[in-house]
Short mmCIF file of C-alpha atoms in Angstrom, two decimals:
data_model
loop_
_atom_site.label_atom_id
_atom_site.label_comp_id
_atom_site.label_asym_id
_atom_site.label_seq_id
_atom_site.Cartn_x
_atom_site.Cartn_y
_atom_site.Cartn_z
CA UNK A 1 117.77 81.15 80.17
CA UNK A 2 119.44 83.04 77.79
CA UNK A 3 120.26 86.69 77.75
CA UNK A 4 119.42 87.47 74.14
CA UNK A 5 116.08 87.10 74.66
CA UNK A 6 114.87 90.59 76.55
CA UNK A 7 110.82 88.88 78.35
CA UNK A 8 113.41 85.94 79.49
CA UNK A 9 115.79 88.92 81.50
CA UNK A 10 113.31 90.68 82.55
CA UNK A 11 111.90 87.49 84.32
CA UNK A 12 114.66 86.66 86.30
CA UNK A 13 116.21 90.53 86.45
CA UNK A 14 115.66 91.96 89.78
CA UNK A 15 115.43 95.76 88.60
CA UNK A 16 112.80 96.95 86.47
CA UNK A 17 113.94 97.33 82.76
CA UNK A 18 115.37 100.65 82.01
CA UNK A 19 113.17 103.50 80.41
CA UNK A 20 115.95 106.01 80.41
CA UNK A 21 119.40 106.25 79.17
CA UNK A 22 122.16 104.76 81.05
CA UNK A 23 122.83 108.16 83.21
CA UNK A 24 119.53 108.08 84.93
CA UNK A 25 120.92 106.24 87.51
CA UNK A 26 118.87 108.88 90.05
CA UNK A 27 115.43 107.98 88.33
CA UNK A 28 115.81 104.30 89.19
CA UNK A 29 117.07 104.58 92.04
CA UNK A 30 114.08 106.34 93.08
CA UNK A 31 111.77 104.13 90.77
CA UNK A 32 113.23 101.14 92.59
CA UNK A 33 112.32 102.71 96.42
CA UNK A 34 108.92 103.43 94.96
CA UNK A 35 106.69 100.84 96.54
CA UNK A 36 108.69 100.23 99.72
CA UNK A 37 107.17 100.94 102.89
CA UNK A 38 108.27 104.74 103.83
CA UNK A 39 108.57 103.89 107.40
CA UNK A 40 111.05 101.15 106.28
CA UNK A 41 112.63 103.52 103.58
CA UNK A 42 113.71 106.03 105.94
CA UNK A 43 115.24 103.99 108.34
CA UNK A 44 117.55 102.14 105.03
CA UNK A 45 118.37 106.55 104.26
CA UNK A 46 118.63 107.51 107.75
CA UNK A 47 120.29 104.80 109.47
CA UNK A 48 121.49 101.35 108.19
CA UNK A 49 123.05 103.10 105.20
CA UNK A 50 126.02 100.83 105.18
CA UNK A 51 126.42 97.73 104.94
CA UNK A 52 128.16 97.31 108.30
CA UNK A 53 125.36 99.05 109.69
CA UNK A 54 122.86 96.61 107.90
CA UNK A 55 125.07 93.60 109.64
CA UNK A 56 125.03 95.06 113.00
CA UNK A 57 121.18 95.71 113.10
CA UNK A 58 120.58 92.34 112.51
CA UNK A 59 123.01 91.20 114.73
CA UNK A 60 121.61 92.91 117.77
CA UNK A 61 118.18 92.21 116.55
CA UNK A 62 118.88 88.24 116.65
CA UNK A 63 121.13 88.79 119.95
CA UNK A 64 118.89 91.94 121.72
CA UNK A 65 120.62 91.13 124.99
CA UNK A 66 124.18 91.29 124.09
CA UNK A 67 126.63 93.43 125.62
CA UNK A 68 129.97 93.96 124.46
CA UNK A 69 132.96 96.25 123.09
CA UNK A 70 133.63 96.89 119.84
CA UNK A 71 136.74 94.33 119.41
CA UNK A 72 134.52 91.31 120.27
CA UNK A 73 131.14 92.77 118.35
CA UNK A 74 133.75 93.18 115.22
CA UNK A 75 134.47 88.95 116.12
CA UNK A 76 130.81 88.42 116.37
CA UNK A 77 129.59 89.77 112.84
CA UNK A 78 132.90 88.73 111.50
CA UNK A 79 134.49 92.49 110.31
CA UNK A 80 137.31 94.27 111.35
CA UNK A 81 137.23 96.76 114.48
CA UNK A 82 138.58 99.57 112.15
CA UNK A 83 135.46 99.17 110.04
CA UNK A 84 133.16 99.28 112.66
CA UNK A 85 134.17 101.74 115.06
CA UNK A 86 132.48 104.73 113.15
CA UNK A 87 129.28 102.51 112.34
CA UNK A 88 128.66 101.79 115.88
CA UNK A 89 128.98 105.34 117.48
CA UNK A 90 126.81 106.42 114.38
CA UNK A 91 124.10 103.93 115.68
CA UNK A 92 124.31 105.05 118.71
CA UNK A 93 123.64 108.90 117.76
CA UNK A 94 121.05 107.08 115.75
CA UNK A 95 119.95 105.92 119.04
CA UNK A 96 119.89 102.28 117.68
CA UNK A 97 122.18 101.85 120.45
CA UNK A 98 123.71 103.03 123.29
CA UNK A 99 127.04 103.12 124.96
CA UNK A 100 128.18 102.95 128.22
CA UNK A 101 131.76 103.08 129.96
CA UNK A 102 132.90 100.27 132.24
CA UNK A 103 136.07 101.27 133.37
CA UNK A 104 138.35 101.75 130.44
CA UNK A 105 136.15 99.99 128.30
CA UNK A 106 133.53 101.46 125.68
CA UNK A 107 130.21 98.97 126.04
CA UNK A 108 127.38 98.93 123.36
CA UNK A 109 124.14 97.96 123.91
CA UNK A 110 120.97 97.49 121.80
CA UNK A 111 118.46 100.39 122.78
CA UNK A 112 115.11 99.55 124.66
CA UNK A 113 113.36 102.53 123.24
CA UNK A 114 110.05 100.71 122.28
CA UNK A 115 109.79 103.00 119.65
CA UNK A 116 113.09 102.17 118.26
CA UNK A 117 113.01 98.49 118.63
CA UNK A 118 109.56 98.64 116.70
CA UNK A 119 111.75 100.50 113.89
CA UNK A 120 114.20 98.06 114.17
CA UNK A 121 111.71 95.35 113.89
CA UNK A 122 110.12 96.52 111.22
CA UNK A 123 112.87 96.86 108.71
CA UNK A 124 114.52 93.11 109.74
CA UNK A 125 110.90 91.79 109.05
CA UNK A 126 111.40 93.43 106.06
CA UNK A 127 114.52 92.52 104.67
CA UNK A 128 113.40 88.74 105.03
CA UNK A 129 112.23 89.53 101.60
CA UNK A 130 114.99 89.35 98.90
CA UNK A 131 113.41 91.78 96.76
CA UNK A 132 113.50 94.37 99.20
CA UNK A 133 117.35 93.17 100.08
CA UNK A 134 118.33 93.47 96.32
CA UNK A 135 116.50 96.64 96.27
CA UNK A 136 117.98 97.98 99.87
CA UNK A 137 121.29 96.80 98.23
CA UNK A 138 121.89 98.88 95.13
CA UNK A 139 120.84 102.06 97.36
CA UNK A 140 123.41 101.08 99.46
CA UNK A 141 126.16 100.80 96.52
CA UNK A 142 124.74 104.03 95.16
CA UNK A 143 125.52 105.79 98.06
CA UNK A 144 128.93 104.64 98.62
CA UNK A 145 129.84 105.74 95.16
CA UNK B 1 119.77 75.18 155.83
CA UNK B 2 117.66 76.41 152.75
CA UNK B 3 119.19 74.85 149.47
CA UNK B 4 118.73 76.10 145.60
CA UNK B 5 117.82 72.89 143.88
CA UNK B 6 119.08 72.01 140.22
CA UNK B 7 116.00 69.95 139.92
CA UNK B 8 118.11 67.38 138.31
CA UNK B 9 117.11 64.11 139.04
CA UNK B 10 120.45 62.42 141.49
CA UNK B 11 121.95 65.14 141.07
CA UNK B 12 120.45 67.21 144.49
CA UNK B 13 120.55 64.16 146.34
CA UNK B 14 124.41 63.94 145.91
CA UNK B 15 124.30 67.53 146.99
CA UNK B 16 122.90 67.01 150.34
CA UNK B 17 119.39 68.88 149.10
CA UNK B 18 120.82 71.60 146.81
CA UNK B 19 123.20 74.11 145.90
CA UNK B 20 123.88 76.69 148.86
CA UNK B 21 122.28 80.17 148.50
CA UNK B 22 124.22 82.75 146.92
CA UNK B 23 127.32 80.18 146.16
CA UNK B 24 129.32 79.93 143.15
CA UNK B 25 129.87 76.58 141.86
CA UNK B 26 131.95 75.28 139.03
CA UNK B 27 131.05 72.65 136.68
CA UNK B 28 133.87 71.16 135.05
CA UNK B 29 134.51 68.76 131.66
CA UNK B 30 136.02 68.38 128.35
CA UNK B 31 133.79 69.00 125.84
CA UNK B 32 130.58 67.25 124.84
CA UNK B 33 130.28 65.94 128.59
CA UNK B 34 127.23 67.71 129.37
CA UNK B 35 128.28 70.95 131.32
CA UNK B 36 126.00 74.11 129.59
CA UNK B 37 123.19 71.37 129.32
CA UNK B 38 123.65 71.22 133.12
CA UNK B 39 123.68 74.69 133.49
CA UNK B 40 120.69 75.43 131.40
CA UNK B 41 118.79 72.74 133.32
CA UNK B 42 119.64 74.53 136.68
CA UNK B 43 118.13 77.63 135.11
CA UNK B 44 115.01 76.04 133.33
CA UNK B 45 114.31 74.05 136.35
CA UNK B 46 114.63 77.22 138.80
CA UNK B 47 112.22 79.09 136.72
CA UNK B 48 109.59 76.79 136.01
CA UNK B 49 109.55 74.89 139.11
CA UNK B 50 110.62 77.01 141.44
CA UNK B 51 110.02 80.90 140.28
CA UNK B 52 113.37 81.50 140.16
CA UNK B 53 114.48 83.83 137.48
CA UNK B 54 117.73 83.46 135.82
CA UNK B 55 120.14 84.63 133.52
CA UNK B 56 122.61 83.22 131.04
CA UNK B 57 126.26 85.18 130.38
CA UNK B 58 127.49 83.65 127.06
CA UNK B 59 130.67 84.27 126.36
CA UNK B 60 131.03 82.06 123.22
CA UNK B 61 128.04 80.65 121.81
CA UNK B 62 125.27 82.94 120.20
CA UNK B 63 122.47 82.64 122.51
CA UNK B 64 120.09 81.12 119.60
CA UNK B 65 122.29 77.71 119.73
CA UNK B 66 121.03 77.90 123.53
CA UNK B 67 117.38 78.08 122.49
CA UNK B 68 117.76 75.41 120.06
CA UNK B 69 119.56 73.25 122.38
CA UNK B 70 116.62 73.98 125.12
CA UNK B 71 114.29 73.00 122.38
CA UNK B 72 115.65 69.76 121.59
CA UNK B 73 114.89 68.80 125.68
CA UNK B 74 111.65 70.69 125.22
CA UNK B 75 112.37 73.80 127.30
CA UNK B 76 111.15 76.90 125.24
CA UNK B 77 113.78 79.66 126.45
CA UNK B 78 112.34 82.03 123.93
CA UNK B 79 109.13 81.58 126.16
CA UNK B 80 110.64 82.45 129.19
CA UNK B 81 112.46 85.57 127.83
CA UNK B 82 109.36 86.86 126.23
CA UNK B 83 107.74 86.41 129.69
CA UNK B 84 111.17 88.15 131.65
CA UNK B 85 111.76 85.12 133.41
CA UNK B 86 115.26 84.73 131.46
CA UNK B 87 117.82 86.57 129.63
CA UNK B 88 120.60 85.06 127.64
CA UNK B 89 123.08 88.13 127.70
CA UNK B 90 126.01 88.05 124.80
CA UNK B 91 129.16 88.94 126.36
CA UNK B 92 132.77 88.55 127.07
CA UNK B 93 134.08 88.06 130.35
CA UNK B 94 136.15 91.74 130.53
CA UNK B 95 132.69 93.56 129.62
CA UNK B 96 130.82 91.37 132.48
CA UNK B 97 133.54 92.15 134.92
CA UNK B 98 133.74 95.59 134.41
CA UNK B 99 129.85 96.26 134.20
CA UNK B 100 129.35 94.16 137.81
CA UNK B 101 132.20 96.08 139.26
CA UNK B 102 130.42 99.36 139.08
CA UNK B 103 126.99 100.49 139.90
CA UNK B 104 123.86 100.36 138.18
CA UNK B 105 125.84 99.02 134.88
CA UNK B 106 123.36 97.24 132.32
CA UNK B 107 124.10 93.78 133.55
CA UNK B 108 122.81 94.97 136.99
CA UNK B 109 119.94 97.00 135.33
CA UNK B 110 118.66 93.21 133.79
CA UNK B 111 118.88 90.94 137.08
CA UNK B 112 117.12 93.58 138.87
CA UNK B 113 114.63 93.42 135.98
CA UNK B 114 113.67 90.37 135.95
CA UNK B 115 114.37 89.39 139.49
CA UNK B 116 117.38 87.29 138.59
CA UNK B 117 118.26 84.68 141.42
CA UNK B 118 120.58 82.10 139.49
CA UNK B 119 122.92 82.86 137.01
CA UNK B 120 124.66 79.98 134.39
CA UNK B 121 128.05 81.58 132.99
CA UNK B 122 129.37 79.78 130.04
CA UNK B 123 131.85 79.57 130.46
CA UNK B 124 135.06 80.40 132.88
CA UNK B 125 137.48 79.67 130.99
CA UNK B 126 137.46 82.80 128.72
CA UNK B 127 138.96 84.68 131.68
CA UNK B 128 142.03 82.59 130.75
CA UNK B 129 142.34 85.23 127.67
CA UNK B 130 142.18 88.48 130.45
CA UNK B 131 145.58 87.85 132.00
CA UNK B 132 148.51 85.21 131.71
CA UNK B 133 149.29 86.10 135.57
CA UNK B 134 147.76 83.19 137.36
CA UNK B 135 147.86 85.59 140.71
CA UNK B 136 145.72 88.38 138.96
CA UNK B 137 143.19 85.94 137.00
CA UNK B 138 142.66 84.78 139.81
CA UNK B 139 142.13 88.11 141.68
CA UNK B 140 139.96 88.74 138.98
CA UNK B 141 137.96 85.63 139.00
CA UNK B 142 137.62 86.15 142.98
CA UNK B 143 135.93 89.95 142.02
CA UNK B 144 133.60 88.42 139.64
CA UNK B 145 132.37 85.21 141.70
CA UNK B 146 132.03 87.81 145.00
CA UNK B 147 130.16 90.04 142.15
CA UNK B 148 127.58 87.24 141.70
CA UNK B 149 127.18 86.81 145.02
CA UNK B 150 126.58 90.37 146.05
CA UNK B 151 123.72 90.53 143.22
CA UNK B 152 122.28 87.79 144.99
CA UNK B 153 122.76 85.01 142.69
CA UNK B 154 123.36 82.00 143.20
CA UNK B 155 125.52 80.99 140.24
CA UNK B 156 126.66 77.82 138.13
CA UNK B 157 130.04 78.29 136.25
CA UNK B 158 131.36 76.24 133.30
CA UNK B 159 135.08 75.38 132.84
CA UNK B 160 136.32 73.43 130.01
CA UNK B 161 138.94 70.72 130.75
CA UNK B 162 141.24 70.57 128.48
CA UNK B 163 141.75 66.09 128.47
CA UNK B 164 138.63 63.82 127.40
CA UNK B 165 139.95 61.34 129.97
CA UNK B 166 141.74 61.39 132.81
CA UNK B 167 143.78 63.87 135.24
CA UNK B 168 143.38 67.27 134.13
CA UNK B 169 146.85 69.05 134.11
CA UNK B 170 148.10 72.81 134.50
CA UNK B 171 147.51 75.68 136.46
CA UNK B 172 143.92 75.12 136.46
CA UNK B 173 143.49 75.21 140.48
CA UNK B 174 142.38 78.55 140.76
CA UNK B 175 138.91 79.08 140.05
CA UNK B 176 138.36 75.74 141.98
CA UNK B 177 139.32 77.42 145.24
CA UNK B 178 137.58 80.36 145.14
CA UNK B 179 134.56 78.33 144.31
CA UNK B 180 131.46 76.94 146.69
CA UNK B 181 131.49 73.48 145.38
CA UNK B 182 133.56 71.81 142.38
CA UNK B 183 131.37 69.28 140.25
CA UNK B 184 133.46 67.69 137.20
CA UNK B 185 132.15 65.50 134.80
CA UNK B 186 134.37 62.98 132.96
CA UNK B 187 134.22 60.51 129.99
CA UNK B 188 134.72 56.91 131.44
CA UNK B 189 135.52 53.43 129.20
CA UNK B 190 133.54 51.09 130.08
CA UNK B 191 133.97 47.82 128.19
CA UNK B 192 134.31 49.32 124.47
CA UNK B 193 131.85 52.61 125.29
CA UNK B 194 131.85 55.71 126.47
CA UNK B 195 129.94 56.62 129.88
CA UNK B 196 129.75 59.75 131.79
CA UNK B 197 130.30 59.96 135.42
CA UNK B 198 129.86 63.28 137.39
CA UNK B 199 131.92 63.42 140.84
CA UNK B 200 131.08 66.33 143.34
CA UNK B 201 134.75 66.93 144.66
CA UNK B 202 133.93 69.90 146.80
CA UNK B 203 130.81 71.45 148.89
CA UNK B 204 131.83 73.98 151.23
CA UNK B 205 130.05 74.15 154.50
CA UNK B 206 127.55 71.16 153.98
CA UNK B 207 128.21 67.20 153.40
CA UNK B 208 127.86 66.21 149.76
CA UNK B 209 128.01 62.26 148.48
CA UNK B 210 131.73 60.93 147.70
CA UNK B 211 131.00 58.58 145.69
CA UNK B 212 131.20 58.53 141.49
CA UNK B 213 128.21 58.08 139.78
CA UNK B 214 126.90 57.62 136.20
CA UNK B 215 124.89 59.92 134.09
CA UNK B 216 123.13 60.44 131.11
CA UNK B 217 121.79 63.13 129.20
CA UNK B 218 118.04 62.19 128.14
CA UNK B 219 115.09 63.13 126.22
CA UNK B 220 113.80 65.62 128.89
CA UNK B 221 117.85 66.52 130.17
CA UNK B 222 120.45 65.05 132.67
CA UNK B 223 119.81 62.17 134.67
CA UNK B 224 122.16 61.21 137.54
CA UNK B 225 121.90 57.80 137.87
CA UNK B 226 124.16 55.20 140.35
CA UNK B 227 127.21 54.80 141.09
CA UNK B 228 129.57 52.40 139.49
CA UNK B 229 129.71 49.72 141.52
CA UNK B 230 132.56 47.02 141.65
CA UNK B 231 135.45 49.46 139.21
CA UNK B 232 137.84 51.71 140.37
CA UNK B 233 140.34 54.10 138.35
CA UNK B 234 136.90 55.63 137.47
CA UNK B 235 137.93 59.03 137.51
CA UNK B 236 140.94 58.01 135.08
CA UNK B 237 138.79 57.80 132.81
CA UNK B 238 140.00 53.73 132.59
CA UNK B 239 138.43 51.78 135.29
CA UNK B 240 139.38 48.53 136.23
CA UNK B 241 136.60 45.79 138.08
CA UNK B 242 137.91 45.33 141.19
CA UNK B 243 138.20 41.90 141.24
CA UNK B 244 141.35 42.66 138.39
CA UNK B 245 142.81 45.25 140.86
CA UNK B 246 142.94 42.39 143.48
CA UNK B 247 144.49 40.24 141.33
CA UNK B 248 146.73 42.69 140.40
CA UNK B 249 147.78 43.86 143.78
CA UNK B 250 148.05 40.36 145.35
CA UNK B 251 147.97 37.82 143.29
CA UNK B 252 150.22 38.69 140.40
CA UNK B 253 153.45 39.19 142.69
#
């Protein structure tokens, strides 16, 4: 494929070809969150709005019965405990989570809120779709700019 | 005496009828020898033939590689979650000693869920990581194992062993006191291949078979089959036929 040829990008391009200046970075972003599902949107703004976050809702998704502190949930998605730390207690105010003490240790759990774990649900059924995830992805990189 | 059966075929026999009730009991092997397949067939069989709920503590593999490993003998774990017969709980062994140590912690919140009465924990060995003091992991293994028991559970516990063949070496002894019975399983060289043969060393309070036998894992799981008959040295992972022993012993000198 070759790049010259503007029908051939816009094939293959995942974003939708600009109508506005470079600058209007707002406008696509917004363009681009268009026709996702609302329910699905506002969880990406609200709560998995990192990419940390992102890993760590699919992590407990896929493992809903785990149980574990921070150092060995860092080992299990493969990140550092530093990065995490914050992520986690925000998913827990999320209520994504919750945390427990065991003694000296700090325990975090997935949530059984049905509610929640329909949420939950809902947006890992969604990101299946690589067109959402390449979507989901530049909001993410917008908002850690 | 009531027994908790593994449902394994030999393998309850050589037990005298079963596991005791609320025991702890350590399976031990070097890798590849069959131990978590052992364990999940203790907990597949005690839910689906004898409505005994269970759980699985994982402490290293990611509970999907148990579901696919079920799968392969045809035992559909994901089933028996979705019907709270099972959980596979992700874990480490500091987090699952700390939550059964207090009350009403989110381990203890899941067996009383789903009625929990046998537990696989896979595997042991991880405690190695909690403390180099041999006195207090083994205080601490002692907490967990009475944990188990005071849950109700009757419990099967993995330990790797650190030599394919042969005497295992090193300050390994510990969890193997404190436990009900002591099963190992062991490569054996038979004649150019590889064999397994599962011993049960200890069974406390009840009579258990001495003798070595073979097994195999199958289509549908573990099968304990005889014993080896006519070798000895079996456990050294070299047996000899007994006929070369004799030779050895009284006819060579």
């Amino acid at each position: 494929m070759s790049n010259s040829d503007p029908e051939a990008y816009q094939e293959w391009n995942p974003f939708p070809r600009r109508s506005s200046p470079p600058g209007g970075g707002a406008d696509l972003a917004a363009r681009l969150m268009d026709d996702m599902d609302p329910e699905v949107l506002d969880f990406l703004k609200t709560t998995v709005n990192s990419f940390v976050k992102w890993d760590l809702v699919i992590f407990f998704s896929e493992n809903p019965n785990t149980t574990d502190t921070a150092v060995n949930l860092a080992r299990y998605i493969g990140r550092d405990v530093g990065t995490i730390n914050t992520e986690l207690d925000d998913l827990v105010e999320a209520g994504v989570l919750v945390q427990y003490q065991a003694g000296d240790l700090k325990i975090y759990s997935l949530t059984t809120h049905p509610l929640m774990r329909e949420r939950i649900k809902h947006f890992v059924e969604a990101s299946v779709d690589r067109q959402f995830r390449v979507k989901a992805i530049y909001h993410l990189i917008r908002g850690m700019r | 005496m009531e027994r908790i059966k593994s449902g394994i075929t030999g393998l309850d026999e050589m037990l005298n009828g079963g596991f005791l009730p609320y025991s702890a009991n350590l399976v031990e092997g070097a890798p590849g020898t069959g131990k978590s397949t052992l364990g999940m067939q203790f907990i597949y069989n005690g839910i689906t033939r004898f409505d005994q709920p269970g759980l699985i503590l994982t402490f290293e593999e990611f509970p999907h590689q148990y579901y696919s490993d079920g799968e392969s003998f045809g035992w559909d774990l994901r089933s028996l979650e979705k019907a709270g017969k099972l959980r596979v709980i992700m874990t480490s062994p500091e987090v699952s000693q700390a939550s059964l140590a207090q009350v009403d912690s989110h381990i203890q919140s899941v067996i009383a869920e789903i009625g929990a009465a046998r537990i696989l924990v896979d595997s042991l060995s991880h405690f190695d990581r909690l403390s180099e003091d041999p006195v207090a992991r083994r205080g601490l293994l002692y907490g967990f194992i009475n944990s188990l028991r005071r849950e109700g559970l009757t419990s099967l516990l993995t330990r790797e062993s650190p030599a394919l063949f042969g005497e295992i070496e090193g300050p390994e002894e510990d969890v193997a006191f404190v436990a009900d019975s002591y099963l190992l399983l062991r490569y054996v060289e038979i004649e150019s291949s590889i064999r397994k043969a599962l011993l049960v060393l200890k069974l406390r309070g009840s009579d258990h078979a001495k003798d070595i036998r073979q097994f195999e894992i199958m289509h549908a799981g573990i099968e304990v089959q005889s014993k080896f008959e006519g070798r000895e040295g079996i456990m050294s992972g070299s047996p000899r036929r007994m006929a070369d022993s004799f030779v050895e012993a009284f006819v060579k000198r």
